[in-house]
C-alpha cells in the first residue's frame, strides 16, 4: 500500500461540494429558455389492438404546442405503437405543452379506441400452446416457437423442501401439455460441458429444485428524463441523464436516420443507473421529435409510475436446477433449465444462466435457457445482469447439498472452489482470483466459525462472481503553468470514478490530489467513451487515465531534459518536480515552471493522451454472510448482521469501494426480501413506492464491508470493477439464512412474511 | 393535476358553506388529497383549506380526564403528546406508524379518519379509545361515535358541508397497544392493524376493547372477543381464544399485498400480542 | 384557473409570486424560482428527495400546495451553507462518503438537519428509524448513518 501516495487512499470525491449543496445539475434541472414540457401518451391495456387515435380534444387545449404519433417519425423506425400495444404503459403518442399540467391534461384527452386481447404475464403460461402470442402468426419480428430436444421436459421439484404454491400449480399444469414445443420464445442459449447424466449417475446425492425470481426495478432515484433542443440548422442537442452519452447519440442517429455529428449529447449528473440508464431510453427520441416539431426545447420526464410501467427492469425468471455431489463433498454435475421473462421484446440476460456454475470445479455442466415473451415492458441490465438470479439458484442449492452430506457450507464451498489454472466449466482456464481468500475473510469477519444462533435465528452464506467488462475510452491530461493538472474525458461518473481517474493521474504526475481537476465533455467535444456500466469505468478509464498520465509524464521529462540540459535517463518526476537524480547540489524544476517554459518556447502546452480499448479482465468474487431472526408468528424477518467481503483487486479509493459493496449488498437484500414487480391481466399493479418496497435505513443494520485485494494483472494498479459483484450473492445469502432460522427453504422470492408463515404452517407449526 | 379554485376560509361556517357546494373538496394536511389529485382520482373544482380556521388544532385534557384532539392536529403532534402517550398509548403508537416524519408533519388526524381508509393507522387507537367525533356544519354540530362513522372504504356518514372539528376521548383505559403488520419497518401501509385497550380490576379484565384495521370494508371492533375477555384473567389460553374470535370477526380481502387468509391469521396472532402488551401495561 | 399571490420566504429571501393553486411547493421551488437542488424522486411523498424545512419542520414538498406555504419560512438545501462554510451535516456527508449519485442527498441532508435540530442525542437505531422517509438506492445507508451520527456529535459538542 505504502508504495503509493494518492491511489489506495480515501479521498473526498471530486464532486463533493456540488452534491451536498444542491448545485449538481441533474437531467431535470436543465431548463433552457422557452422550454416546453413533453408527456407520453401510454397504453391503458396490457395487450390490445389500436383501432383509432383521436387527438382532436387534446389539440383544443390552450397551451398545447404539438402532438405526435408514429406518423411523425420520418425514418419510419418504431418509436410509438401503431396497430397493437403489447404492455400497459407502452407509448402511443406524445404531447408538448407550455406547462407540465397542461401536457398531462392533453395526454388524458387523447382518445384511443382499443380492441382488448388476451394477456399472458407468467412465463410458464406463456410457453404453452394455449397462450396468446405476442409476436404471432409470423407477422412480427422473428419466430414464435422453438422446437427443443425432448431431454428436459417437466419441472419437478424436491417436494419435501419446497412449499411454494406457485411452483406446485405450475408443475401440475406442465404435466399435460406437449413438451417438445415452447411458445413465445424470444431467444435461447445452450451450453454443455462434460456429461451431466454420467455425473448424476456417479453422485451420491442429487438435489433438484425450482427457483422463482421476480422481476425487479433498478429504482435509480432519478426517473428518466431528457431535454432536447433542435435548432433551425437541424443541429440537435440532448441533455440526458444517462450512463452512456455516446450510445444515446448513435441510438438517436439510428432511429432518426441522421448523421452522428448532427447530434450532441450532454450527459448531465445522473441520479443512479444500475444498468437501467443505457442506450436509447424511452424519453430521448420523443423529446427530439417534439422539439423538431415545435422549434423549442422540450423536456420529457417520466414519473415514478411511468418508471414502473415503462421502465426497463431486470427480468424475472424460473430456473430448474439439479446438482449432484459425492458424500465426501465433490460436486460432479449441474444442470439448469431457465425461462427468463423478457417482456414484450427480446433481450433478457438469458446468457447469464451459465452463472449457475459459480466458482466451482464442476466437471459436467449443462445449461439451457430461454427468453419468453409476456405482456410487460422489455428488460434491461441491472447490476451484474442475470447473475443474481442464476446465483440465487446455484448458491441455494449448494447449501442443500452441504446439509445433506453434513458439511459446513463455508467448508463445502472452499473445497470446491476453482484455483489458478483449473478449468472453468464451459470456459477457459482460471486466472488467479481471491475466491478462497474472500470467503475466508467474510467468515472470519462475521465470526462464522464460532457463530451462535438463538431461537428463530439463523446464519446464511453465499458467494457470487462477476467479471467487469471493458470498452473504448479516451482521456486528455494537460499541465498548466501554475502546476495544476486538468483532465478531460467523456465518461459518466455515478459512483466516484472521476475521483479514481483523478487519483491515478495525480499519482503518476506526483502532484497532490487537490491540484487535479477533471472535466467531462459532451459527445461533440470529448473522445468516445464506453458507457458507465458493467463495472467498466475503473478498469477502462483507469487504464486510459494511466496511459494519458504516462504520456504526459514522458513529455514532461523530454521538456525537462531540454530545459535542464540533462539526459532523460538522469531525470525523475517526484513531488511535482523534475529532479536531476545525480545533481549535487540538488537541482530540479517544478511542473508549473516547465509548463510555462514550454508555452514560451516551441513546446506548446503539455498534453498527454490516453486511448484504450480492451484487455482481458479478471473475475471478482463477493462473499456475504447474514444473520437473521424470523418472527414465526408474523413471518417478519429482521437482519441482525450483514457482512460483505469482495476481492476488488486493488481499492483505488477505499471509501468509494466500501460504498459500492454496501449499496450492492442492500439491493440484493431487497430483491430477496421485499422487491417484486407484480402483474395481472391489466399490467403492472404496483407502480409506486407504496407497494413496490425498497428498503429504508430502518430495515437494515450497518453493512460491514471487508476489502480483499488480489490484483488483476491488467487492471490499473491491479483494480477490478467493483460495482456489480456485491449484488450477486445476497439473494442466496438471505434465503440460506432464513432456511437456517426456520428449517424450511423458500425458493420463490421475495421471502415475504406470508410465505414464511405458510411454510411454517405446512411444516406443522 | 386538474386545475381548481382555492379557498382559505377563516371560519368554520364559511368553510362548511363552500364545502357544501358541488365538486368541492377539503384540504387539511394534503397528504391524501394531493396524491388523489395527482392521480386524477380526485378532480375537485374547488379546494377549501381548513388551515386558516382557528381552533381546530391542539390536544387538551379536560377536567373529567377526557382528552380533546383538534381535527387539524398533526399526527406528529399526537405521536409526541405526553398525555396521549400515557393515556392512549395505542393512538400514539398508531400515529407514529404513519408514513415518515415528513409526512406526519403534514398529515392531520382528522384527515386520516375522514379519508376513511380501512388501513388508517390512527383509527384502531381511536376505536379502542371510544372516541366521539365532533362534526360541524351550517346546520350546527353533531357527535358520532367513531365506530359509527365509517360506512365503507373511503365512505363515512359525513354529508356535504360537514367538517370534523375534533375527537373527544372519554376517560382513558389503563393500558393500550397498537401493532401494525407490515413488511418494511417504516413507510409501509398496514397489511392489518390491531389495537387493544384494557382496564384491569384485581387481576381480571374489567373492560377490553379491540380495534381492527384493514380486515374489513371499514375499521371494526372485535366485540365477541371483547366479551370473552371481560371478567377473566388474561391467561395465555384466554388471549388465544380472543385472538381466534377477533379473526373470526374479520372479513378481509385478498389483494396484491397478501391473501385474506394471511390477514385473518395475523389478526389472530396480533390480537393476542396486543392484548398481552395492553394488559401488562394495564396491570403495571 | 386564476393564479394567486403568495409570499414565500425562502432561505431568507422574500419572493412575491403569482402561482396556480395546483402547483406544489416542489414545483414552485424548482420551476418558478429555479432552486433545483430540491429533487423529485416520486412526487407521492414516498422517497423524501423533495424534503425541505418549513417553519422548522421537515416536510415532503411534493405533498404541499404552494399556495398553502404563503407566509412561511422555507429552507432548502441551497440555504444551508452560510458564509462560504458548509453546514456540519453537509461536511459530514462528504467526510464519510454518505452519498454516491447524490440524488437523495439534498433530501437526506435536510431531513437529518431537522432531526438533529430537534434532538441530536438519538441513537443510531433511532436515527435509522427517523430517516425512514428518505430512500437512497446507492449507499445501502451505512455511510449515511455514519454521516448523520458524526454531524449530530459535532453539533452536540459545539452548541
Ligand atoms: C407517503 C405517505 C405515506 C403514508 N403512510 C400512511 C400510513 O402508514 N398509515 C396511514 O394511516 N396513513 C398513511 N398515509 C396517509 C395519511 O398521511 C393520511 O391519511 C393523512 O392522515 C390524511 O390527513 P391530511 O391532513 O393529510 O388529509 P388531506 O389529504 O388534507 O385530506 C384528505 C381528505 O379527508 C377529508 N378531510 C380532511 N380533514 C377533514 C375534516 N376535518 N373534516 C372532514 N373531512 C376532512 C377531506 O375529504 C379531504 O379531502 C400516508 C400518506 C403518504 C403521502
Ligand atoms: S418527491 Fe416528494 S417524497 Fe418523493
Ligand atoms: S446516493 Fe444515489 S440515491 Fe442516494
Tab-separated table of C-alpha atoms in Angstrom, chain B:
chain	number	residue	atom	x	y	z
B	1	UNK	CA	-53.371	17.692	-11.540
B	2	UNK	CA	-56.567	19.295	-12.819
B	3	UNK	CA	-56.887	22.979	-12.045
B	4	UNK	CA	-59.193	24.129	-9.288
B	5	UNK	CA	-60.161	27.195	-7.366
B	6	UNK	CA	-58.568	27.579	-3.971
B	7	UNK	CA	-60.263	28.964	-0.881
B	8	UNK	CA	-58.839	29.694	2.536
B	9	UNK	CA	-61.833	30.489	4.755
B	10	UNK	CA	-61.164	31.690	8.285
B	11	UNK	CA	-64.390	30.471	9.841
B	12	UNK	CA	-65.979	27.054	10.052
B	13	UNK	CA	-69.287	28.428	8.807
B	14	UNK	CA	-67.671	29.783	5.665
B	15	UNK	CA	-65.751	26.564	5.111
B	16	UNK	CA	-68.878	24.491	5.559
B	17	UNK	CA	-70.802	26.661	3.112
B	18	UNK	CA	-68.079	26.351	0.458
B	19	UNK	CA	-67.671	22.633	1.085
B	20	UNK	CA	-71.392	22.026	0.637
B	21	UNK	CA	-71.131	23.136	-2.991
B	22	UNK	CA	-70.757	20.543	-5.714
B	23	UNK	CA	-67.280	19.290	-6.670
B	24	UNK	CA	-65.722	20.795	-3.570
B	25	UNK	CA	-63.093	19.051	-1.506
B	26	UNK	CA	-61.454	19.860	1.820
B	27	UNK	CA	-57.745	20.270	2.274
B	28	UNK	CA	-56.336	19.516	5.714
B	29	UNK	CA	-52.672	18.465	5.558
B	30	UNK	CA	-52.993	17.414	1.935
B	31	UNK	CA	-51.236	14.063	2.120
B	32	UNK	CA	-54.245	12.161	0.813
B	33	UNK	CA	-55.848	14.868	-1.272
B	34	UNK	CA	-52.727	15.947	-3.170
B	35	UNK	CA	-51.949	12.333	-4.024
B	36	UNK	CA	-55.510	11.834	-5.198
B	37	UNK	CA	-55.436	14.953	-7.331
B	38	UNK	CA	-52.125	13.928	-8.882
B	39	UNK	CA	-53.520	10.501	-9.702
B	40	UNK	CA	-56.680	12.173	-11.069
B	41	UNK	CA	-58.806	10.068	-8.737
B	42	UNK	CA	-59.754	13.395	-7.129
B	43	UNK	CA	-60.731	16.171	-9.520
B	44	UNK	CA	-62.364	18.836	-7.360
B	45	UNK	CA	-63.276	22.155	-8.896
B	46	UNK	CA	-62.759	23.915	-5.606
B	47	UNK	CA	-60.423	23.095	-2.771
B	48	UNK	CA	-61.196	24.521	0.629
B	49	UNK	CA	-58.309	24.713	3.045
B	50	UNK	CA	-59.007	24.296	6.739
B	51	UNK	CA	-55.559	25.567	7.636
B	52	UNK	CA	-56.572	29.173	8.388
B	53	UNK	CA	-59.504	28.336	10.640
B	54	UNK	CA	-58.589	28.936	14.277
B	55	UNK	CA	-59.447	26.455	16.992
B	56	UNK	CA	-59.082	23.219	15.064
B	57	UNK	CA	-55.669	22.226	16.360
B	58	UNK	CA	-54.213	21.114	19.633
B	59	UNK	CA	-54.574	18.492	22.312
B	60	UNK	CA	-56.269	19.449	25.570
B	61	UNK	CA	-57.089	17.492	28.692
B	62	UNK	CA	-60.426	18.339	30.301
B	63	UNK	CA	-61.296	18.304	33.986
B	64	UNK	CA	-63.002	14.903	33.659
B	65	UNK	CA	-59.766	13.419	32.310
B	66	UNK	CA	-61.136	13.253	28.812
B	67	UNK	CA	-58.861	14.407	26.053
B	68	UNK	CA	-59.838	16.518	23.090
B	69	UNK	CA	-57.811	16.390	19.872
B	70	UNK	CA	-58.467	19.043	17.245
B	71	UNK	CA	-59.123	17.556	13.816
B	72	UNK	CA	-56.346	19.632	12.267
B	73	UNK	CA	-53.756	18.432	14.784
B	74	UNK	CA	-50.770	16.915	13.015
B	75	UNK	CA	-50.298	13.216	13.619
B	76	UNK	CA	-46.706	14.001	14.600
B	77	UNK	CA	-48.095	16.036	17.485
B	78	UNK	CA	-50.414	13.201	18.505
B	79	UNK	CA	-47.491	10.787	18.440
B	80	UNK	CA	-45.354	13.013	20.665
B	81	UNK	CA	-48.035	14.236	23.075
B	82	UNK	CA	-47.189	13.125	26.596
B	83	UNK	CA	-50.874	12.907	27.521
B	84	UNK	CA	-51.766	10.718	24.573
B	85	UNK	CA	-48.706	8.556	25.056
B	86	UNK	CA	-49.644	7.964	28.657
B	87	UNK	CA	-53.403	7.580	28.425
B	88	UNK	CA	-53.998	6.434	24.855
B	89	UNK	CA	-50.774	4.677	24.015
B	90	UNK	CA	-52.345	2.753	21.146
B	91	UNK	CA	-53.288	6.003	19.429
B	92	UNK	CA	-49.822	7.497	19.855
B	93	UNK	CA	-48.288	4.285	18.559
B	94	UNK	CA	-50.649	4.268	15.607
B	95	UNK	CA	-49.839	7.874	14.779
B	96	UNK	CA	-46.134	7.042	14.893
B	97	UNK	CA	-46.704	4.303	12.322
B	98	UNK	CA	-47.915	6.693	9.646
B	99	UNK	CA	-45.500	7.238	6.757
B	100	UNK	CA	-42.427	9.222	7.644
B	101	UNK	CA	-41.757	12.158	9.926
B	102	UNK	CA	-42.003	14.404	6.856
B	103	UNK	CA	-45.498	13.043	6.201
B	104	UNK	CA	-46.519	13.134	9.852
B	105	UNK	CA	-45.517	16.796	9.986
B	106	UNK	CA	-48.198	17.418	7.343
B	107	UNK	CA	-50.883	14.796	7.886
B	108	UNK	CA	-53.727	15.572	10.292
B	109	UNK	CA	-55.598	13.137	12.456
B	110	UNK	CA	-58.888	14.487	11.075
B	111	UNK	CA	-57.750	13.726	7.544
B	112	UNK	CA	-56.560	10.259	8.479
B	113	UNK	CA	-60.046	9.461	9.786
B	114	UNK	CA	-62.151	11.391	7.257
B	115	UNK	CA	-60.332	9.793	4.333
B	116	UNK	CA	-61.762	6.533	5.748
B	117	UNK	CA	-59.101	4.182	4.517
B	118	UNK	CA	-59.713	0.869	6.296
B	119	UNK	CA	-55.941	0.760	6.857
B	120	UNK	CA	-55.585	4.156	8.524
B	121	UNK	CA	-53.170	3.871	11.423
B	122	UNK	CA	-54.911	6.163	13.903
B	123	UNK	CA	-58.268	4.502	13.529
B	124	UNK	CA	-57.744	1.405	15.676
B	125	UNK	CA	-56.408	3.573	18.504
B	126	UNK	CA	-59.403	5.895	18.288
B	127	UNK	CA	-61.758	2.915	18.198
B	128	UNK	CA	-60.382	1.479	21.422
B	129	UNK	CA	-60.427	4.945	22.972
B	130	UNK	CA	-64.165	5.035	22.221
B	131	UNK	CA	-63.668	8.393	20.605
B	132	UNK	CA	-66.552	10.703	19.877
B	133	UNK	CA	-66.298	12.509	16.562
B	134	UNK	CA	-67.479	16.111	16.710
B	135	UNK	CA	-68.846	17.347	13.436
B	136	UNK	CA	-69.797	20.881	12.438
B	137	UNK	CA	-71.858	22.150	9.545
B	138	UNK	CA	-74.080	25.071	8.632
B	139	UNK	CA	-76.864	23.226	10.484
B	140	UNK	CA	-74.888	23.170	13.719
B	141	UNK	CA	-72.975	20.441	15.480
B	142	UNK	CA	-73.431	16.733	15.966
B	143	UNK	CA	-71.455	13.951	17.563
B	144	UNK	CA	-70.942	10.469	16.179
B	145	UNK	CA	-69.196	7.608	17.973
B	146	UNK	CA	-66.176	6.631	15.925
B	147	UNK	CA	-67.408	3.086	15.348
B	148	UNK	CA	-70.467	4.509	13.612
B	149	UNK	CA	-68.552	6.910	11.390
B	150	UNK	CA	-67.487	4.557	8.615
B	151	UNK	CA	-69.803	3.067	6.022
B	152	UNK	CA	-67.320	1.569	3.558
B	153	UNK	CA	-63.843	2.012	2.127
B	154	UNK	CA	-63.460	5.770	1.729
B	155	UNK	CA	-67.051	6.253	2.895
B	156	UNK	CA	-68.386	7.893	6.047
B	157	UNK	CA	-71.667	9.213	7.389
B	158	UNK	CA	-70.392	12.759	6.770
B	159	UNK	CA	-72.688	14.695	4.454
B	160	UNK	CA	-71.651	17.521	2.122
B	161	UNK	CA	-70.625	20.509	4.160
B	162	UNK	CA	-69.867	18.553	7.309
B	163	UNK	CA	-66.452	19.053	8.835
B	164	UNK	CA	-64.855	17.122	11.660
B	165	UNK	CA	-63.750	19.585	14.308
B	166	UNK	CA	-62.318	17.374	16.997
B	167	UNK	CA	-62.175	13.959	18.606
B	168	UNK	CA	-63.154	13.583	22.206
B	169	UNK	CA	-61.575	10.678	24.031
B	170	UNK	CA	-63.517	9.894	27.230
B	171	UNK	CA	-61.823	8.604	30.337
B	172	UNK	CA	-58.849	6.519	29.312
B	173	UNK	CA	-58.251	2.804	29.685
B	174	UNK	CA	-55.300	1.913	31.835
B	175	UNK	CA	-53.330	0.097	29.174
B	176	UNK	CA	-53.403	0.022	25.407
B	177	UNK	CA	-51.238	-1.001	22.498
B	178	UNK	CA	-51.194	-0.974	18.686
B	179	UNK	CA	-49.436	-3.353	16.311
B	180	UNK	CA	-49.230	-2.949	12.558
B	181	UNK	CA	-48.420	-5.862	10.290
B	182	UNK	CA	-46.099	-4.739	7.533
B	183	UNK	CA	-43.031	-5.714	5.534
B	184	UNK	CA	-40.941	-2.592	5.735
B	185	UNK	CA	-40.159	-1.275	9.168
B	186	UNK	CA	-41.419	2.193	8.261
B	187	UNK	CA	-43.229	3.609	5.227
B	188	UNK	CA	-45.476	0.647	4.752
B	189	UNK	CA	-49.243	0.674	4.745
B	190	UNK	CA	-50.861	-1.653	7.247
B	191	UNK	CA	-51.448	-5.182	5.990
B	192	UNK	CA	-53.570	-5.174	9.097
B	193	UNK	CA	-53.580	-3.154	12.303
B	194	UNK	CA	-54.753	-4.181	15.748
B	195	UNK	CA	-55.262	-2.033	18.832
B	196	UNK	CA	-56.321	-3.199	22.237
B	197	UNK	CA	-57.238	-1.236	25.364
B	198	UNK	CA	-57.683	-2.885	28.723
B	199	UNK	CA	-58.904	-1.905	32.180
B	200	UNK	CA	-57.882	-4.318	34.897
B	201	UNK	CA	-59.626	-4.922	38.156
B	202	UNK	CA	-57.759	-7.026	40.677
B	203	UNK	CA	-56.112	-9.271	38.145
B	204	UNK	CA	-59.137	-9.690	35.929
B	205	UNK	CA	-60.067	-7.772	32.835
B	206	UNK	CA	-62.772	-5.291	33.718
B	207	UNK	CA	-63.100	-3.940	30.234
B	208	UNK	CA	-61.477	-4.746	26.918
B	209	UNK	CA	-61.701	-3.013	23.565
B	210	UNK	CA	-60.199	-4.342	20.380
B	211	UNK	CA	-59.997	-2.290	17.206
B	212	UNK	CA	-59.101	-3.835	13.860
B	213	UNK	CA	-57.909	-2.021	10.742
B	214	UNK	CA	-57.660	-3.328	7.190
B	215	UNK	CA	-59.572	-6.519	7.950
B	216	UNK	CA	-62.997	-5.474	6.670
B	217	UNK	CA	-64.531	-2.775	4.437
B	218	UNK	CA	-64.482	-0.491	7.467
B	219	UNK	CA	-62.431	-0.494	10.636
B	220	UNK	CA	-64.230	-2.640	13.207
B	221	UNK	CA	-64.393	-3.516	16.878
B	222	UNK	CA	-63.993	-7.208	17.711
B	223	UNK	CA	-66.932	-7.303	20.113
B	224	UNK	CA	-67.168	-11.087	20.626
B	225	UNK	CA	-63.536	-11.183	21.585
B	226	UNK	CA	-64.057	-8.265	23.942
B	227	UNK	CA	-66.938	-10.103	25.633
B	228	UNK	CA	-64.836	-13.234	26.042
B	229	UNK	CA	-62.229	-11.298	27.942
B	230	UNK	CA	-64.473	-9.398	30.296
B	231	UNK	CA	-64.296	-10.609	33.890
B	232	UNK	CA	-61.472	-13.064	33.233
B	233	UNK	CA	-57.777	-13.083	33.935
B	234	UNK	CA	-55.609	-12.530	30.867
B	235	UNK	CA	-54.206	-16.051	30.689
B	236	UNK	CA	-52.443	-17.195	27.529
B	237	UNK	CA	-55.339	-19.552	26.809
B	238	UNK	CA	-57.882	-16.772	27.084
B	239	UNK	CA	-55.894	-14.416	24.904
B	240	UNK	CA	-55.592	-17.153	22.342
B	241	UNK	CA	-59.349	-17.553	22.325
B	242	UNK	CA	-59.746	-13.811	21.952
B	243	UNK	CA	-57.358	-13.854	19.006
B	244	UNK	CA	-59.393	-16.538	17.326
B	245	UNK	CA	-62.616	-14.653	17.964
B	246	UNK	CA	-61.165	-11.484	16.504
B	247	UNK	CA	-60.003	-13.406	13.447
B	248	UNK	CA	-63.466	-14.848	13.054
B	249	UNK	CA	-64.954	-11.356	13.229
B	250	UNK	CA	-62.824	-10.089	10.375
B	251	UNK	CA	-63.721	-10.345	6.718
B	252	UNK	CA	-60.546	-9.340	4.932
B	253	UNK	CA	-59.865	-9.274	1.209
B	254	UNK	CA	-57.055	-10.758	-0.834
B	255	UNK	CA	-55.087	-8.194	-2.776
B	256	UNK	CA	-51.617	-7.638	-4.116
B	257	UNK	CA	-50.244	-7.253	-0.611
B	258	UNK	CA	-51.358	-10.576	0.773
B	259	UNK	CA	-54.158	-13.085	0.937
B	260	UNK	CA	-57.298	-12.804	3.032
B	261	UNK	CA	-56.187	-15.917	4.840
B	262	UNK	CA	-52.892	-14.342	5.859
B	263	UNK	CA	-54.714	-11.257	7.097
B	264	UNK	CA	-57.050	-13.379	9.178
B	265	UNK	CA	-54.167	-15.313	10.675
B	266	UNK	CA	-52.379	-12.097	11.519
B	267	UNK	CA	-55.483	-10.788	13.271
B	268	UNK	CA	-55.307	-13.880	15.417
B	269	UNK	CA	-51.597	-13.570	16.212
B	270	UNK	CA	-51.514	-9.819	16.666
B	271	UNK	CA	-54.696	-9.561	18.703
B	272	UNK	CA	-53.106	-11.954	21.143
B	273	UNK	CA	-49.942	-9.893	21.219
B	274	UNK	CA	-51.626	-6.508	21.588
B	275	UNK	CA	-53.786	-7.872	24.387
B	276	UNK	CA	-50.748	-9.267	26.123
B	277	UNK	CA	-48.985	-5.932	25.958
B	278	UNK	CA	-52.067	-3.883	26.825
B	279	UNK	CA	-52.930	-5.986	29.843
B	280	UNK	CA	-49.347	-5.854	31.008
B	281	UNK	CA	-49.488	-2.078	30.747
B	282	UNK	CA	-52.862	-2.020	32.475
B	283	UNK	CA	-51.509	-4.096	35.351
B	284	UNK	CA	-48.255	-2.150	35.608
